[in-house]
């Protein structure tokens, strides 16, 4: 947020200070910032990464002052930025030094005689003043030097931080109107949140879906184009954002989370992921409007939902050829009626709505592995024929908590299932995958 060549300066402008203090309040609640802490006005913080030789000499000083005013760490820095502090410490130190010199001269000349004090008392008072002023001179000079060094160290730290942000994709480099090479933080949007969550996942081995399985999930959502998708196990909202990015315009996602901490974190991340300029003029495409995070047990929610959903019609029963003893006319009539009823029942069963109620067209199961089968059985009355059921960790837990689920969908004639192999999140050396099943009705 300041040029590489810039250093702390003692020069300051009261007007500039007042304007930036007011701007600090004006932009206090802007929605740019870290995951759970939002510093203000990050988008405007363009900084030079390579100052041109023809720059005016005032530019580095001005930018250094703006940097101090824009990003204070403490209340003292908020009201008294570093250039003012350094100037205050320096002036006070010089004042003490002048007092020491004048006091020493007057003491030697004997011009400070006070008729009310004796000679010893006068010498003691002058000596005390000299010591106090000398200590003040040294202390304030040390404070000024330490503050100046801290400012220079901060410049180096900011430069290193900017390079890391450019490398990680959180900062972009551009040319301003004057042809200077500048850098600025990218706006907080869905891609920004995904990068941060992936970095967090790699650092702390968080059980998010991961980028590789996430790409598979997004391709499945994009092909299916569900109007209603449901997820079990929101956690931080990583997979919810991935699904939401590929939902059609009229699609929506309901995701269930039973842990209060992760519920609140997911709500926060989804709100931040909806702040990009790409949806500023299209509020209907905001992720926090397409995705509904609910704090509840998924099984209980499915059971409550199923109580209001009419059951799917039973599939038509095909007669055996040996049992067909009717004449030709009856066969023709029955065949035409059966074909019409079959087509009507097929069209009604393929519909994802019943009595105006939406059925689930895509179900993503990413909760506790041993409870995956319970999630599916509770959601089955809500599934639309052709619903895509996707279960995570079908490889790493195939012989553990996911075994009952895998046996159920692979041996059940109501499902057509396949396994897509990938790797465990953040681990390329551990095989994992997604179990993708189609609900036949």
CSV table of C-alpha atoms in Angstrom, one decimal, residues 75-342:
chain,number,residue,atom,x,y,z
A,75,UNK,CA,-5.8,3.9,18.9
A,76,UNK,CA,-2.6,5.9,19.2
A,77,UNK,CA,-1.8,5.4,15.5
A,78,UNK,CA,-5.3,6.2,14.6
A,79,UNK,CA,-5.2,9.8,16.0
A,80,UNK,CA,-1.5,10.3,15.9
A,81,UNK,CA,0.1,8.7,12.8
A,82,UNK,CA,3.8,7.9,12.7
A,83,UNK,CA,5.0,11.1,10.9
A,84,UNK,CA,3.4,13.3,13.6
A,85,UNK,CA,4.8,11.1,16.4
A,86,UNK,CA,8.3,11.3,15.0
A,87,UNK,CA,8.0,15.0,14.6
A,88,UNK,CA,6.7,15.4,18.2
A,89,UNK,CA,9.5,13.2,19.6
A,90,UNK,CA,12.2,15.0,17.7
A,91,UNK,CA,11.0,18.5,18.6
A,92,UNK,CA,10.7,17.6,22.3
A,93,UNK,CA,14.1,16.1,22.3
A,94,UNK,CA,15.6,19.2,20.7
A,95,UNK,CA,13.8,21.4,23.2
A,96,UNK,CA,15.2,19.4,26.1
A,97,UNK,CA,18.7,19.6,24.5
A,98,UNK,CA,18.3,23.4,24.2
A,99,UNK,CA,17.2,23.6,27.9
A,100,UNK,CA,20.3,21.6,28.9
A,101,UNK,CA,22.7,23.9,27.0
A,102,UNK,CA,21.1,27.1,28.3
A,103,UNK,CA,21.0,25.7,31.9
A,104,UNK,CA,24.7,24.7,31.7
A,105,UNK,CA,25.7,28.1,30.4
A,106,UNK,CA,23.7,30.0,33.0
A,107,UNK,CA,25.1,27.7,35.7
A,108,UNK,CA,28.6,28.5,34.7
A,109,UNK,CA,28.0,32.2,34.4
A,110,UNK,CA,26.1,32.3,37.7
A,111,UNK,CA,23.2,34.2,36.1
A,112,UNK,CA,20.5,32.0,37.6
A,113,UNK,CA,21.1,33.2,41.2
A,114,UNK,CA,17.8,33.3,43.2
A,115,UNK,CA,18.0,35.6,46.2
A,116,UNK,CA,15.5,33.5,48.1
A,117,UNK,CA,17.7,30.3,47.9
A,118,UNK,CA,21.1,29.6,49.4
A,119,UNK,CA,24.0,28.8,47.2
A,120,UNK,CA,23.8,25.1,47.8
A,121,UNK,CA,20.0,25.1,47.1
A,122,UNK,CA,20.5,27.0,43.9
A,123,UNK,CA,23.2,24.5,42.7
A,124,UNK,CA,21.0,21.6,43.6
A,125,UNK,CA,18.0,23.0,41.7
A,126,UNK,CA,20.0,23.8,38.6
A,127,UNK,CA,21.6,20.3,38.6
A,128,UNK,CA,18.2,18.6,38.9
A,129,UNK,CA,16.8,20.6,36.0
A,130,UNK,CA,19.9,19.7,33.9
A,131,UNK,CA,19.5,16.0,34.7
A,132,UNK,CA,15.7,16.0,33.9
A,133,UNK,CA,16.2,17.8,30.6
A,134,UNK,CA,19.1,15.5,29.7
A,135,UNK,CA,17.1,12.4,30.4
A,136,UNK,CA,14.1,13.9,28.4
A,137,UNK,CA,16.4,14.6,25.5
A,138,UNK,CA,17.8,11.1,25.4
A,139,UNK,CA,14.4,9.4,25.9
A,140,UNK,CA,12.6,11.4,23.2
A,141,UNK,CA,15.4,11.0,20.8
A,142,UNK,CA,15.4,7.3,21.3
A,143,UNK,CA,11.6,7.2,20.8
A,144,UNK,CA,12.0,9.1,17.5
A,145,UNK,CA,14.7,6.8,16.2
A,146,UNK,CA,12.8,3.7,17.2
A,147,UNK,CA,9.6,4.9,15.6
A,148,UNK,CA,11.5,5.8,12.4
A,149,UNK,CA,13.1,2.3,12.3
A,150,UNK,CA,9.8,0.7,12.9
A,151,UNK,CA,8.4,2.6,9.9
A,152,UNK,CA,11.2,1.4,7.7
A,153,UNK,CA,10.8,-2.2,8.9
A,154,UNK,CA,7.1,-1.9,8.2
A,155,UNK,CA,7.8,-0.9,4.6
A,156,UNK,CA,9.9,-4.0,4.1
A,157,UNK,CA,7.3,-6.2,5.7
A,158,UNK,CA,4.6,-4.7,3.5
A,159,UNK,CA,6.7,-5.2,0.4
A,160,UNK,CA,7.2,-8.9,1.3
A,161,UNK,CA,3.5,-9.2,2.0
A,162,UNK,CA,2.5,-7.7,-1.3
A,163,UNK,CA,4.8,-10.1,-3.2
A,164,UNK,CA,3.2,-13.0,-1.4
A,165,UNK,CA,-0.3,-11.7,-2.2
A,166,UNK,CA,0.7,-11.3,-5.9
A,167,UNK,CA,2.0,-14.8,-6.0
A,168,UNK,CA,-1.1,-16.3,-4.3
A,169,UNK,CA,-3.5,-14.4,-6.6
A,170,UNK,CA,-5.0,-12.1,-4.0
A,171,UNK,CA,-3.3,-9.0,-5.5
A,172,UNK,CA,-3.1,-7.8,-9.1
A,173,UNK,CA,-0.5,-5.6,-10.9
A,174,UNK,CA,-1.7,-2.8,-13.2
A,175,UNK,CA,-0.6,0.5,-14.7
A,176,UNK,CA,-2.1,3.7,-13.4
A,177,UNK,CA,-2.9,6.8,-15.5
A,178,UNK,CA,0.6,8.1,-15.0
A,179,UNK,CA,2.2,4.9,-16.3
A,180,UNK,CA,3.3,3.7,-12.9
A,181,UNK,CA,3.4,0.0,-12.2
A,182,UNK,CA,1.0,-0.4,-9.3
A,183,UNK,CA,-0.6,-3.3,-7.3
A,184,UNK,CA,-3.9,-3.6,-5.5
A,185,UNK,CA,-5.8,-6.2,-3.6
A,186,UNK,CA,-8.4,-8.0,-5.7
A,187,UNK,CA,-12.0,-7.5,-4.7
A,188,UNK,CA,-13.6,-9.9,-2.3
A,189,UNK,CA,-15.9,-12.2,-4.3
A,190,UNK,CA,-16.6,-15.9,-4.6
A,191,UNK,CA,-13.2,-16.7,-6.3
A,192,UNK,CA,-11.4,-14.8,-3.5
A,193,UNK,CA,-13.2,-16.7,-0.8
A,194,UNK,CA,-12.5,-20.0,-2.5
A,195,UNK,CA,-8.8,-19.2,-2.7
A,196,UNK,CA,-8.7,-18.4,1.0
A,197,UNK,CA,-10.6,-21.5,2.0
A,198,UNK,CA,-8.3,-23.7,-0.1
A,199,UNK,CA,-5.2,-22.0,1.5
A,200,UNK,CA,-6.7,-22.6,4.9
A,201,UNK,CA,-7.5,-26.2,4.0
A,202,UNK,CA,-4.0,-27.0,2.8
A,203,UNK,CA,-2.4,-25.3,5.9
A,204,UNK,CA,-4.6,-27.0,8.5
A,205,UNK,CA,-5.7,-30.1,6.6
A,206,UNK,CA,-9.4,-29.0,6.9
A,207,UNK,CA,-11.8,-31.6,5.6
A,208,UNK,CA,-13.2,-29.5,2.8
A,209,UNK,CA,-14.0,-31.1,-0.6
A,210,UNK,CA,-10.8,-29.9,-2.2
A,211,UNK,CA,-10.1,-28.4,-5.6
A,212,UNK,CA,-9.8,-31.7,-7.5
A,213,UNK,CA,-13.0,-33.3,-6.3
A,214,UNK,CA,-14.6,-29.8,-6.4
A,215,UNK,CA,-13.9,-29.6,-10.2
A,216,UNK,CA,-15.7,-33.0,-10.6
A,217,UNK,CA,-18.6,-31.8,-8.5
A,218,UNK,CA,-18.9,-28.6,-10.6
A,219,UNK,CA,-18.9,-30.5,-13.9
A,220,UNK,CA,-21.7,-32.7,-12.6
A,221,UNK,CA,-23.8,-29.8,-11.4
A,222,UNK,CA,-23.2,-28.0,-14.7
A,223,UNK,CA,-24.4,-31.0,-16.7
A,224,UNK,CA,-27.4,-31.7,-14.5
A,225,UNK,CA,-28.6,-28.0,-14.2
A,226,UNK,CA,-30.8,-28.7,-11.1
A,227,UNK,CA,-33.5,-26.3,-10.1
A,228,UNK,CA,-33.2,-27.6,-6.5
A,229,UNK,CA,-30.0,-29.0,-5.0
A,230,UNK,CA,-29.5,-30.1,-1.4
A,231,UNK,CA,-26.3,-30.5,0.5
A,232,UNK,CA,-25.8,-32.3,3.8
A,233,UNK,CA,-22.7,-31.0,5.7
A,234,UNK,CA,-22.1,-27.3,4.9
A,235,UNK,CA,-19.0,-26.8,7.1
A,236,UNK,CA,-17.4,-23.5,5.9
A,237,UNK,CA,-19.4,-23.4,2.7
A,238,UNK,CA,-16.7,-24.4,0.3
A,239,UNK,CA,-18.7,-27.0,-1.6
A,240,UNK,CA,-21.8,-24.8,-1.4
A,241,UNK,CA,-20.0,-22.0,-3.2
A,242,UNK,CA,-18.8,-24.5,-5.8
A,243,UNK,CA,-22.3,-25.7,-6.4
A,244,UNK,CA,-23.8,-22.2,-6.4
A,245,UNK,CA,-21.3,-21.1,-9.1
A,246,UNK,CA,-22.7,-23.7,-11.5
A,247,UNK,CA,-26.4,-23.5,-10.7
A,248,UNK,CA,-28.7,-22.3,-13.4
A,249,UNK,CA,-30.3,-18.9,-13.1
A,250,UNK,CA,-33.5,-20.4,-11.6
A,251,UNK,CA,-31.6,-22.9,-9.5
A,252,UNK,CA,-31.2,-22.8,-5.7
A,253,UNK,CA,-29.3,-24.8,-3.1
A,254,UNK,CA,-30.4,-25.7,0.4
A,255,UNK,CA,-27.5,-26.9,2.6
A,256,UNK,CA,-27.8,-28.3,6.2
A,257,UNK,CA,-25.3,-27.8,9.0
A,258,UNK,CA,-25.8,-28.9,12.6
A,259,UNK,CA,-22.7,-27.3,14.1
A,260,UNK,CA,-23.4,-23.7,15.2
A,261,UNK,CA,-19.8,-22.5,14.6
A,262,UNK,CA,-19.7,-23.8,11.1
A,263,UNK,CA,-23.2,-22.5,10.4
A,264,UNK,CA,-22.2,-19.0,11.3
A,265,UNK,CA,-18.9,-19.3,9.4
A,266,UNK,CA,-20.7,-20.5,6.3
A,267,UNK,CA,-23.2,-17.7,6.4
A,268,UNK,CA,-20.3,-15.2,6.7
A,269,UNK,CA,-18.3,-16.6,3.9
A,270,UNK,CA,-21.3,-16.8,1.6
A,271,UNK,CA,-22.2,-13.2,2.3
A,272,UNK,CA,-18.6,-12.2,1.5
A,273,UNK,CA,-18.6,-14.3,-1.7
A,274,UNK,CA,-21.6,-12.3,-2.9
A,275,UNK,CA,-19.9,-8.9,-2.7
A,276,UNK,CA,-18.1,-8.9,-6.1
A,277,UNK,CA,-18.7,-6.3,-8.8
A,278,UNK,CA,-19.9,-9.0,-11.2
A,279,UNK,CA,-23.1,-9.3,-9.3
A,280,UNK,CA,-23.5,-5.7,-8.2
A,281,UNK,CA,-26.0,-5.0,-10.9
A,282,UNK,CA,-27.5,-8.5,-10.9
A,283,UNK,CA,-28.6,-9.0,-7.3
A,284,UNK,CA,-30.6,-12.1,-8.3
A,285,UNK,CA,-27.3,-13.9,-9.0
A,286,UNK,CA,-25.8,-13.3,-5.6
A,287,UNK,CA,-24.8,-16.5,-4.0
A,288,UNK,CA,-26.3,-15.7,-0.7
A,289,UNK,CA,-29.7,-15.4,-2.4
A,290,UNK,CA,-29.3,-18.7,-4.3
A,291,UNK,CA,-28.0,-20.6,-1.4
A,292,UNK,CA,-29.9,-21.1,1.9
A,293,UNK,CA,-27.9,-22.4,4.8
A,294,UNK,CA,-30.1,-24.0,7.5
A,295,UNK,CA,-29.0,-24.8,11.0
A,296,UNK,CA,-30.5,-28.2,11.8
A,297,UNK,CA,-30.1,-31.9,11.6
A,298,UNK,CA,-30.5,-33.0,8.0
A,299,UNK,CA,-32.4,-36.2,8.8
A,300,UNK,CA,-35.0,-34.3,10.9
A,301,UNK,CA,-35.3,-31.7,8.1
A,302,UNK,CA,-35.9,-34.4,5.5
A,303,UNK,CA,-38.5,-36.2,7.7
A,304,UNK,CA,-40.4,-32.9,8.2
A,305,UNK,CA,-40.2,-32.1,4.5
A,306,UNK,CA,-41.4,-35.6,3.5
A,307,UNK,CA,-44.5,-35.3,5.6
A,308,UNK,CA,-45.8,-32.6,3.3
A,309,UNK,CA,-44.6,-34.2,0.0
A,310,UNK,CA,-46.9,-36.5,-1.9
A,311,UNK,CA,-45.4,-39.9,-2.7
A,312,UNK,CA,-44.1,-40.7,-6.2
A,313,UNK,CA,-46.5,-42.7,-8.4
A,314,UNK,CA,-45.7,-46.4,-8.6
A,315,UNK,CA,-44.0,-47.5,-11.9
A,316,UNK,CA,-46.4,-49.4,-14.4
A,317,UNK,CA,-46.3,-53.2,-14.0
A,318,UNK,CA,-45.5,-55.0,-17.3
A,319,UNK,CA,-47.6,-58.0,-18.1
A,320,UNK,CA,-45.9,-61.3,-19.0
A,321,UNK,CA,-46.4,-62.4,-22.7
A,322,UNK,CA,-47.8,-65.8,-21.7
A,323,UNK,CA,-50.6,-64.2,-19.7
A,324,UNK,CA,-51.9,-62.1,-22.5
A,325,UNK,CA,-55.0,-64.0,-23.7
A,326,UNK,CA,-57.2,-61.1,-25.0
A,327,UNK,CA,-58.1,-60.8,-28.7
A,328,UNK,CA,-56.5,-58.6,-31.2
A,329,UNK,CA,-58.9,-55.7,-30.7
A,330,UNK,CA,-58.6,-55.8,-27.0
A,331,UNK,CA,-54.8,-55.9,-27.3
A,332,UNK,CA,-54.9,-52.9,-29.6
A,333,UNK,CA,-57.2,-51.0,-27.2
A,334,UNK,CA,-55.2,-52.0,-24.1
A,335,UNK,CA,-51.9,-51.3,-25.8
A,336,UNK,CA,-53.0,-47.8,-26.8
A,337,UNK,CA,-54.5,-47.1,-23.4
A,338,UNK,CA,-51.5,-48.5,-21.6
A,339,UNK,CA,-49.1,-46.5,-23.8
A,340,UNK,CA,-51.0,-43.3,-23.1
A,341,UNK,CA,-51.1,-44.0,-19.4
A,342,UNK,CA,-47.5,-45.0,-19.5
